[in-house]
XYZ file of C-alpha atoms in Angstrom:
502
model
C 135.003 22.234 -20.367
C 137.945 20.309 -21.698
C 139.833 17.397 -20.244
C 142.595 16.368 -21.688
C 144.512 13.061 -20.499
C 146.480 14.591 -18.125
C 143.437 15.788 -16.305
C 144.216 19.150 -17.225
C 141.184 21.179 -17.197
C 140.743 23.844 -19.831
C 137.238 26.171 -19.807
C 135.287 26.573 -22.690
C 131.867 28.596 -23.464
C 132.131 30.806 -20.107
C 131.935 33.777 -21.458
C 128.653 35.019 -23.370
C 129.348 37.171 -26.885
C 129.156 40.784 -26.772
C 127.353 43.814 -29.056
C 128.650 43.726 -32.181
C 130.843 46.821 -32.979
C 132.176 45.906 -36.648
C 129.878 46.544 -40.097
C 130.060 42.879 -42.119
C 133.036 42.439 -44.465
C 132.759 42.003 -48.422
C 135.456 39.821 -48.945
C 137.122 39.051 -52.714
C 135.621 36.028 -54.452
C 138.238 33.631 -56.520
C 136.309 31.771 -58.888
C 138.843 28.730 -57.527
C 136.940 28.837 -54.889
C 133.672 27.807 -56.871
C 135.420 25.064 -57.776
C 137.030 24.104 -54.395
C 133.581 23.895 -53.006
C 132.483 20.914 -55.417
C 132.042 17.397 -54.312
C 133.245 16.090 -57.013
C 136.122 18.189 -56.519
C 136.989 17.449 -53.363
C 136.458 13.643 -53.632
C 139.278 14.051 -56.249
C 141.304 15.869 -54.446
C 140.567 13.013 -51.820
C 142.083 10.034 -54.208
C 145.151 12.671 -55.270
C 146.155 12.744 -51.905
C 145.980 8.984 -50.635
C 149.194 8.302 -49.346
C 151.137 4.971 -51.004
C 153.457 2.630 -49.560
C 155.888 5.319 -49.368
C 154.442 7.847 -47.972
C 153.465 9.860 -51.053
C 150.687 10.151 -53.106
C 149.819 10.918 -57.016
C 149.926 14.757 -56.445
C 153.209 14.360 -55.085
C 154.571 12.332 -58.032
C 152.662 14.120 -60.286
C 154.913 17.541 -58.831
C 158.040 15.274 -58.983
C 157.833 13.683 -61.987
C 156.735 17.131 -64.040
C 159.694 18.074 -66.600
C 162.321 15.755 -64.513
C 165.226 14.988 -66.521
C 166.149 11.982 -64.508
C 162.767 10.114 -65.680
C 163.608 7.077 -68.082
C 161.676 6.886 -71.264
C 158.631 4.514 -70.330
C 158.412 7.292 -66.924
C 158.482 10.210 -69.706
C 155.710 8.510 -71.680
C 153.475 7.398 -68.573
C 153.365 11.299 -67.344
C 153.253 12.316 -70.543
C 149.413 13.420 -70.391
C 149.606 15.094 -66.997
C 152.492 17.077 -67.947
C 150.806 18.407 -71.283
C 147.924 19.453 -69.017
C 150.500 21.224 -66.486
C 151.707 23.351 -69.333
C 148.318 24.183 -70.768
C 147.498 25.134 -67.443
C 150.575 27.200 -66.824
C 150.064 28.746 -70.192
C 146.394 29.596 -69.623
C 147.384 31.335 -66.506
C 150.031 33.298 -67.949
C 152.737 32.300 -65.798
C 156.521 31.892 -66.065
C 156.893 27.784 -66.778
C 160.540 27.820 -65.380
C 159.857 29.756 -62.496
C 156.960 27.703 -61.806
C 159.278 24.393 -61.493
C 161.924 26.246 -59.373
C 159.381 27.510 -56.836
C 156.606 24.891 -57.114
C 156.935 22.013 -58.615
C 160.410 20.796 -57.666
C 160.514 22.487 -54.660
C 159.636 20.128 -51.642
C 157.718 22.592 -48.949
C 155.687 23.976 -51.426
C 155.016 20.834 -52.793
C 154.165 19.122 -49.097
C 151.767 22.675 -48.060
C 150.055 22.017 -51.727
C 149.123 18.192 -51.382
C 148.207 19.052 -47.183
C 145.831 21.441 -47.779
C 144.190 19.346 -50.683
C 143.781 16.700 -48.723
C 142.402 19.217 -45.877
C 139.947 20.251 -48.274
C 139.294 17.250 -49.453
C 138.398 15.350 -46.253
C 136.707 18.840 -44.512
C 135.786 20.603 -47.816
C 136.652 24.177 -47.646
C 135.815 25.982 -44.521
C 136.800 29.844 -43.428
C 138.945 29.380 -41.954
C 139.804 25.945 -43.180
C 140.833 23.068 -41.326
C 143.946 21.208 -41.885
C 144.520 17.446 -41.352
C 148.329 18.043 -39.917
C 149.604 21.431 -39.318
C 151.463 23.862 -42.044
C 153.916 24.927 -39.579
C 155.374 23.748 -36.396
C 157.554 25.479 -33.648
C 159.897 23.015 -31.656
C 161.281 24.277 -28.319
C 164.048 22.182 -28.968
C 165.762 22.622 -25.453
C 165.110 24.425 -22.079
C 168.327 25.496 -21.783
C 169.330 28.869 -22.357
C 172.423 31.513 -22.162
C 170.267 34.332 -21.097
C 167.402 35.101 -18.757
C 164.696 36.795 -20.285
C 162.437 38.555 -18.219
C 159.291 37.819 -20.739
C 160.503 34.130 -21.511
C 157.437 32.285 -22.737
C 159.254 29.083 -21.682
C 160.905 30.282 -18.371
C 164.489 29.104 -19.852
C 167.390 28.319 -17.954
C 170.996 27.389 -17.831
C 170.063 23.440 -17.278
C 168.498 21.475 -19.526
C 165.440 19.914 -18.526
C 165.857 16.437 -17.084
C 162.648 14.689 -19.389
C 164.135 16.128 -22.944
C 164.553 14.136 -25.631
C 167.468 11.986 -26.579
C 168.930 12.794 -30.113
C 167.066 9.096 -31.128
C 163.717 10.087 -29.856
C 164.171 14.194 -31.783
C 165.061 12.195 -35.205
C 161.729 9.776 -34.359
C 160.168 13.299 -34.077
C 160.977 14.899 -36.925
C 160.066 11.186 -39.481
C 156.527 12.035 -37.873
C 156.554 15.273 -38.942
C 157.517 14.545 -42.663
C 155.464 11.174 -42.593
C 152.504 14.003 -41.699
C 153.587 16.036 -44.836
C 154.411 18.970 -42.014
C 156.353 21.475 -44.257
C 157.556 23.944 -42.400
C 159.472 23.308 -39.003
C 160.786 26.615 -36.751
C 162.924 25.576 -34.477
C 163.427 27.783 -31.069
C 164.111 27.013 -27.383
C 165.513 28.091 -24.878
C 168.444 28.716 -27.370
C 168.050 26.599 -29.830
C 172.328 26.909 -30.717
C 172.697 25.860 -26.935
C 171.680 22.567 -28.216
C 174.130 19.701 -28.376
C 171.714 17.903 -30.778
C 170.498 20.351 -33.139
C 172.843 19.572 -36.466
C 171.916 16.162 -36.126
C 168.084 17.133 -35.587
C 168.315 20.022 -38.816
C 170.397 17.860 -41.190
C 167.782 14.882 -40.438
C 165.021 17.761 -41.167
C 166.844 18.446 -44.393
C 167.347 15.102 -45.702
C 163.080 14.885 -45.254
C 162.451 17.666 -47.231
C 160.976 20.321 -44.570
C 161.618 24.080 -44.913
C 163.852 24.723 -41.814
C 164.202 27.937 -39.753
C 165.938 29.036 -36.545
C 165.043 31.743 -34.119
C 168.016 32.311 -31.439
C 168.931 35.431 -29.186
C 171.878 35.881 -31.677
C 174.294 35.393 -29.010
C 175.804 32.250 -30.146
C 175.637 33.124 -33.735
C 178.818 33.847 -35.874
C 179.917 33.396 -39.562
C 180.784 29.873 -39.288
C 177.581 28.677 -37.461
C 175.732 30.742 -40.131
C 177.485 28.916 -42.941
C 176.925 25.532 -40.948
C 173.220 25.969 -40.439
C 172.863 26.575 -44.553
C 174.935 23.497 -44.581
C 171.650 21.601 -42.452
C 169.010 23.438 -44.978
C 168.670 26.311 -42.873
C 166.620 28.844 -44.995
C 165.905 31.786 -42.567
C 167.477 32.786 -39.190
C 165.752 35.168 -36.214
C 167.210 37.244 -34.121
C 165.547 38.720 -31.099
C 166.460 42.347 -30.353
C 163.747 44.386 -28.061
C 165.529 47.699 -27.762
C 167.765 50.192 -29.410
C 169.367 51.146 -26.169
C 171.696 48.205 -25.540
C 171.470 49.060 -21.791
C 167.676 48.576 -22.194
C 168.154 45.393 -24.154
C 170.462 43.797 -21.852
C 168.438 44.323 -18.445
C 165.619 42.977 -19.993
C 167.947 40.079 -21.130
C 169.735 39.354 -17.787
C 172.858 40.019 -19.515
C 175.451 42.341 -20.267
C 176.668 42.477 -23.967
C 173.353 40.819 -24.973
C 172.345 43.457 -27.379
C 176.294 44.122 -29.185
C 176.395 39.988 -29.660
C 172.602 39.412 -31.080
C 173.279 42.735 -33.514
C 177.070 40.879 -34.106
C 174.936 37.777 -34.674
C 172.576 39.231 -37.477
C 175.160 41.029 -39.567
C 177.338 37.610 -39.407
C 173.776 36.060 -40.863
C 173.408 38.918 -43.098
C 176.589 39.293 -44.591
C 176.682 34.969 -45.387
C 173.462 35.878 -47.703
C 171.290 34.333 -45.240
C 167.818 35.649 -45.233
C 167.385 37.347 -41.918
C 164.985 38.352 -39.642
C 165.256 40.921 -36.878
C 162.222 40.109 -34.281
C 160.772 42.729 -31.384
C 158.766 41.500 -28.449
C 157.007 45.231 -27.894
C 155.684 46.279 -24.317
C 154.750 49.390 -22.831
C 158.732 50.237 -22.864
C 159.353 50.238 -26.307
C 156.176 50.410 -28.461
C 156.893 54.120 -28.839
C 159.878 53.574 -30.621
C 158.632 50.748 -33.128
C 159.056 53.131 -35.865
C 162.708 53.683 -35.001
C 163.317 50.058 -34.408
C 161.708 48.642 -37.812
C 164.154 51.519 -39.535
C 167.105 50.200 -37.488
C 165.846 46.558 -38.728
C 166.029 47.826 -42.181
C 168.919 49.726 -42.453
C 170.972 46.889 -40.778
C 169.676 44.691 -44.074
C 167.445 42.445 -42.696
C 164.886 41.035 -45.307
C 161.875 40.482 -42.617
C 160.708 42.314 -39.262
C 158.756 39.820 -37.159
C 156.429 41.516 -34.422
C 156.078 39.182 -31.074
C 153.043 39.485 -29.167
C 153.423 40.210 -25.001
C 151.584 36.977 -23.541
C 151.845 37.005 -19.620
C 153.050 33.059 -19.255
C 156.381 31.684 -18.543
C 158.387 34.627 -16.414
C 156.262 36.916 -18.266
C 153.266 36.157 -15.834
C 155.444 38.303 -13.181
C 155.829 41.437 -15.624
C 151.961 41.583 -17.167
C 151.839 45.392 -16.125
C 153.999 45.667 -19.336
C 151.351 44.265 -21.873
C 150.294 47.041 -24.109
C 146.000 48.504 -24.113
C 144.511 47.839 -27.018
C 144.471 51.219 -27.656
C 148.562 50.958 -27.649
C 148.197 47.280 -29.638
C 145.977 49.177 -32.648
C 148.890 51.716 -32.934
C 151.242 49.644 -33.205
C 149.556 47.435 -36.147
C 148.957 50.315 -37.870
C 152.843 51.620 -37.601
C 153.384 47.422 -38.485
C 151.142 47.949 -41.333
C 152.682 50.847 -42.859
C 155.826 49.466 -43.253
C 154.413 46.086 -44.719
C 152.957 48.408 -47.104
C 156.096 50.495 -48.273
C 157.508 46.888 -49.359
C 160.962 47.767 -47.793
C 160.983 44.862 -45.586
C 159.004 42.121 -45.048
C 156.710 42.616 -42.005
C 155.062 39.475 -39.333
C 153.182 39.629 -36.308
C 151.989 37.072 -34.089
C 149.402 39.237 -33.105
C 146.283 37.393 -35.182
C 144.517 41.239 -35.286
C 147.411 42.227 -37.894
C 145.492 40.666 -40.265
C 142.753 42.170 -39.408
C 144.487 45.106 -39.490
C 145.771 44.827 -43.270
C 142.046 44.144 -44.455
C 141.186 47.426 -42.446
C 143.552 49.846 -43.936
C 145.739 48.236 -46.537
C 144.931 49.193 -50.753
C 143.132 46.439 -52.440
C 146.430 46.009 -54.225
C 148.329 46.221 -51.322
C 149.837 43.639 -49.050
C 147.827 41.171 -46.883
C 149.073 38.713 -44.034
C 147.938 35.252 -44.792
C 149.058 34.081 -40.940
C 151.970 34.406 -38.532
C 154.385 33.749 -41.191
C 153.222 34.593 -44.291
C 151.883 37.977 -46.692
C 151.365 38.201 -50.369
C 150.102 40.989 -52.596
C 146.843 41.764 -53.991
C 143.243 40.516 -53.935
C 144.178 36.871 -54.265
C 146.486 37.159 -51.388
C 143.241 38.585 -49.542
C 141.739 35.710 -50.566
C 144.031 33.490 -49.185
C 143.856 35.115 -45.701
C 140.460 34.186 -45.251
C 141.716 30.744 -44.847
C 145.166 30.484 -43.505
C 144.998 33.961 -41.802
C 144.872 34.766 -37.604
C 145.341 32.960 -34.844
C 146.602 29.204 -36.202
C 146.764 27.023 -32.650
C 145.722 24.238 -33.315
C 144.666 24.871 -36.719
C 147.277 25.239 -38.892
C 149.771 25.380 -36.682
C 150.908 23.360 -33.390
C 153.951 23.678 -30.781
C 156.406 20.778 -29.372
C 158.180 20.739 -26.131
C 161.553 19.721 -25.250
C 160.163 16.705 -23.577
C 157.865 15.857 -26.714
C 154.958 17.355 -24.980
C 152.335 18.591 -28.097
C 150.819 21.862 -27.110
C 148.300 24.163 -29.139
C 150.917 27.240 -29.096
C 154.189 28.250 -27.855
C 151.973 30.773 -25.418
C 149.864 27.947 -24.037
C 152.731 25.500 -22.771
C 150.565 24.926 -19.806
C 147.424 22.939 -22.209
C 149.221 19.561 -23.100
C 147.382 17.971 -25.656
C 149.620 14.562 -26.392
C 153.198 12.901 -25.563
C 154.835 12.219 -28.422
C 156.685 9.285 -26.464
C 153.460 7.861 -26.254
C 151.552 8.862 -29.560
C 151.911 9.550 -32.853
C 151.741 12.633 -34.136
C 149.187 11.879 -36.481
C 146.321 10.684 -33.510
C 147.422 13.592 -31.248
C 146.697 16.086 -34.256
C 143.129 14.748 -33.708
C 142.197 16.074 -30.925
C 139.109 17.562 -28.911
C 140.593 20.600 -28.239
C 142.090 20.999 -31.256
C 138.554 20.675 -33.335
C 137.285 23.369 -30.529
C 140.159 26.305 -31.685
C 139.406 25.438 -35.439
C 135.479 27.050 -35.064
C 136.071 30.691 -34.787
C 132.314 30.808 -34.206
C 132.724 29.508 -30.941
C 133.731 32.148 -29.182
C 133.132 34.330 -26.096
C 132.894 38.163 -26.258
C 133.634 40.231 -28.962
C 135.468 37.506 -30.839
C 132.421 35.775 -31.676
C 130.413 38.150 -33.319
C 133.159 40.164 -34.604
C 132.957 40.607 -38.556
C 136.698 40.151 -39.040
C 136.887 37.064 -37.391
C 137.735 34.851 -40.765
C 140.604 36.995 -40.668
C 141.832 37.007 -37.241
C 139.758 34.944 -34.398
C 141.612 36.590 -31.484
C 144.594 35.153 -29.734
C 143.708 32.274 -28.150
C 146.786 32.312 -25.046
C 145.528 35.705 -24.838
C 142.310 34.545 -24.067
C 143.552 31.348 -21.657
C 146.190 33.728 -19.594
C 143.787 36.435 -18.916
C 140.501 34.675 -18.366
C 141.151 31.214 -17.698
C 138.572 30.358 -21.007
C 140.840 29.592 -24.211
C 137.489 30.582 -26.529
C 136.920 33.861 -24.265
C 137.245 37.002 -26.350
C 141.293 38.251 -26.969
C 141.629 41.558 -24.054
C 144.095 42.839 -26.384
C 141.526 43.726 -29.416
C 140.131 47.344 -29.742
C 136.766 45.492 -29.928
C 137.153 44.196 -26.544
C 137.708 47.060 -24.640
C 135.596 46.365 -22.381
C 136.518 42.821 -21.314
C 140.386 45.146 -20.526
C 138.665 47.596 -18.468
C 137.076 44.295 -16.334
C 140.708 43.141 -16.267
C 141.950 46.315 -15.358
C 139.443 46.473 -12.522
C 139.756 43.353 -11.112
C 143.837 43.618 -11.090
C 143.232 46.855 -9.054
C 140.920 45.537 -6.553
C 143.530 42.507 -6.098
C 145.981 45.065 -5.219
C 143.823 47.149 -2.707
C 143.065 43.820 -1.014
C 146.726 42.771 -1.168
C 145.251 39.796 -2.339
C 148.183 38.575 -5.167
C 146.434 39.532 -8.850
């Protein structure tokens, strides 16, 4: 049992794990890894990463200060050594130097995800999955307010903003934590996040810090000159949500006529500015028949990524849970997801954590893998990768904020509050109990905690929390739980025969 200081009272350890169903999993080996796993190693990587008076460290400056034109002489001559070893290095390895600046070195994300999970390592050594001492990636429900009303809203959005939001002073406070944490990437969503009076303050701020920035909307809102505006603020990649081909479809489920026309408006506007674009599917028992169909649309219209949402029954989705897909339904459509990550026609995400799972299962060794909600890569050392950044990330890798500066573990488990950001930093509300509990994927009820491919995935914890009240119970949405779904399934029937609400 957890109990957090709001008295909020989250099980733990209720459910006992179940048969084993998967063979074990030989994994690729990256002889980096050898060397991650040294002491020595990581108490280097320790004094690297010890931040300085402002708010850097020597691996930082060591990135920024590698082939910088700006540096005076007795600066070129006191990294000098360093940056004779960076191009030995780069030359050993065969890679493209100039590239290597552009996307690495001089390029602040990267930079900030590099020196994070160094110091991760360094302070936890290297775990599978490993644990990170301030998340890669955080999603800030920037508002409540919203023009549409969703029938599956996670955040049960409305017209009115939310009387506890933050001001504009107390977002800007936010987002100094964030890049005084070395947090590099920050998606911003809502409600509808371009409903927001505040957000160019909030993304130029962002900017000016250094964090990758991106945007998921409805697409309503968005036109050419927001698009333009929003790369103005550092904006690198835009969302749109679109969960039908039939407009009709799209705009019941939206509570709005002319939804779908204005969101498909919205992403050719981002589309046609050069703005990498994403076209994102929330897929139910409706529509998960036509996910092929969709993902060609998604293509066709130009979109650079398709981004698969998950069905979690929270928010106003709690009323609609008959629509969640069986796992039978959910393996079908990560394979379909799969396939098309595969082709390398568009870029394919999925906040289901199994995907990954999924890409291990059936994709060529020098195929693509998904390293996590956000991210995929190409060949064994991306499979590599995955066994440490991959599945679910809350709390691990990745966190949620509230409009009212509420910290939660997810964007799906809005109910758990973990820390006020009015009343902590972000830095001791990272630090949690709960927190340390979702970052051991051996602790875990069902089929989760025995399951082979857990390094990979660990089962979606609001999945878990939503349908059995334990947020380390086993994810009802896995083929390997079937039989926790059938329980479900049961129990949701005999609710009804009772008329006792499920």
């Amino acid at each position: 049992m957890y109990l957090n200081e709001s008295n909020q009272r989250v099980l733990t350890h209720k459910r006992p794990k179940a048969v084993k169903q998967t063979s074990p999993v030989r994994g690729p080996h990256h002889k980096l890894e050898d060397w991650l796993s040294k002491p020595w190693v990581q108490r280097l990587l320790r004094w690297m990463t010890i931040r300085d008076a402002e708010n850097k460290c020597f691996f930082i400056r060591l990135c920024e200060n590698y082939e910088n034109p700006e540096l005076s002489g007795w600066q070129r001559l006191k990294w000098a050594l360093p940056s004779w070893l960076i191009d030995r290095a780069l030359e050993r390895a065969g890679l493209d130097k100039e590239l290597m600046i552009t996307k690495l070195f001089h390029h602040p994300p990267t930079v900030r995800s590099l020196a994070l999970t160094a110091k991760s390592i360094g302070r936890y050594g290297l775990t599978r999955p490993q644990r990170f001492t301030a998340p890669l990636m955080v999603v800030w429900n920037i508002t409540q307010v919203c023009n549409l009303a969703c029938e599956h809203c996670y955040q049960n959005a409305g017209p009115q903003a939310a009387k506890d939001e933050l001001t504009l002073e107390e977002k800007l406070r936010v987002v100094d934590q964030l890049a005084d944490n070395w947090v590099p990437f920050l998606a911003i969503a809502g409600g509808e996040p371009l409903a927001c009076p505040d957000i160019w303050q909030v993304l130029e701020h962002a900017h000016r810090r250094g964090i990758h920035l991106t945007i998921a909307t409805n697409g309503t809102l968005l036109t050419r000159e927001k698009v333009e505006r929003l790369r103005e603020c550092g904006v690198k990649y835009i969302e749109v949500s679109v969960d039908s081909l039939d407009p009709a479809e799209h705009d019941r489920f939206r509570g709005k006529p002319g939804a779908w026309q204005r969101a498909i408006n919205g992403i050719k506007a981002s589309i046609e500015a050069g703005m990498r674009t994403g076209f994102a599917t929330c897929f139910t028992r409706h529509n998960v028949d036509r996910a092929d169909e969709i993902i060609q649309f998604a293509y066709d219209l130009g979109c650079s990524t398709f981004s698969h949402f998950n069905f979690i029954p929270v928010g106003r989705g709690k009323q609609y849970a008959e629509y969640d897909l069986t796992p039978e339904q959910r393996e079908r459509l990560l394979r379909v997801l799969n396939k098309w990550l595969q082709s390398g026609k568009i870029n394919v995400i999925s906040t289901a954590p199994q995907f990954a799972r999924t890409c291990v299962m059936y994709a060529p060794p020098d195929g693509f893998f998904a390293t996590g909600h956000a991210g995929r890569g190409k060949g064994q050392k991306t499979r590599v990768l995955a066994q440490y950044t991959g599945g679910c990330g809350a709390g691990r890798c990745y966190c949620c904020i509230q409009p009212n500066g509420f910290v939660t573990p997810c964007v799906y488990i809005s109910s758990v509050v973990v820390g006020d950001l009015r009343k902590q930093s972000f830095e001791e509300i990272w630090n949690n109990e709960l927190f340390r509990v979702l970052q051991d994927r051996e602790d875990r009820g069902d089929h989760c905690g025995v399951c082979d491919y857990r390094i990979y995935c660990g089962g979606c914890r609001a999945r878990a929390l939503a349908y059995t009240g334990d947020i380390t119970a086993g994810d009802p949405g896995c083929m390997y739980n079937r039989v926790m779904w059938e329980q479900i399934e049961q129990e949701e029937e005999l609710f009804r025969i009772e008329g006792v609400p499920a």
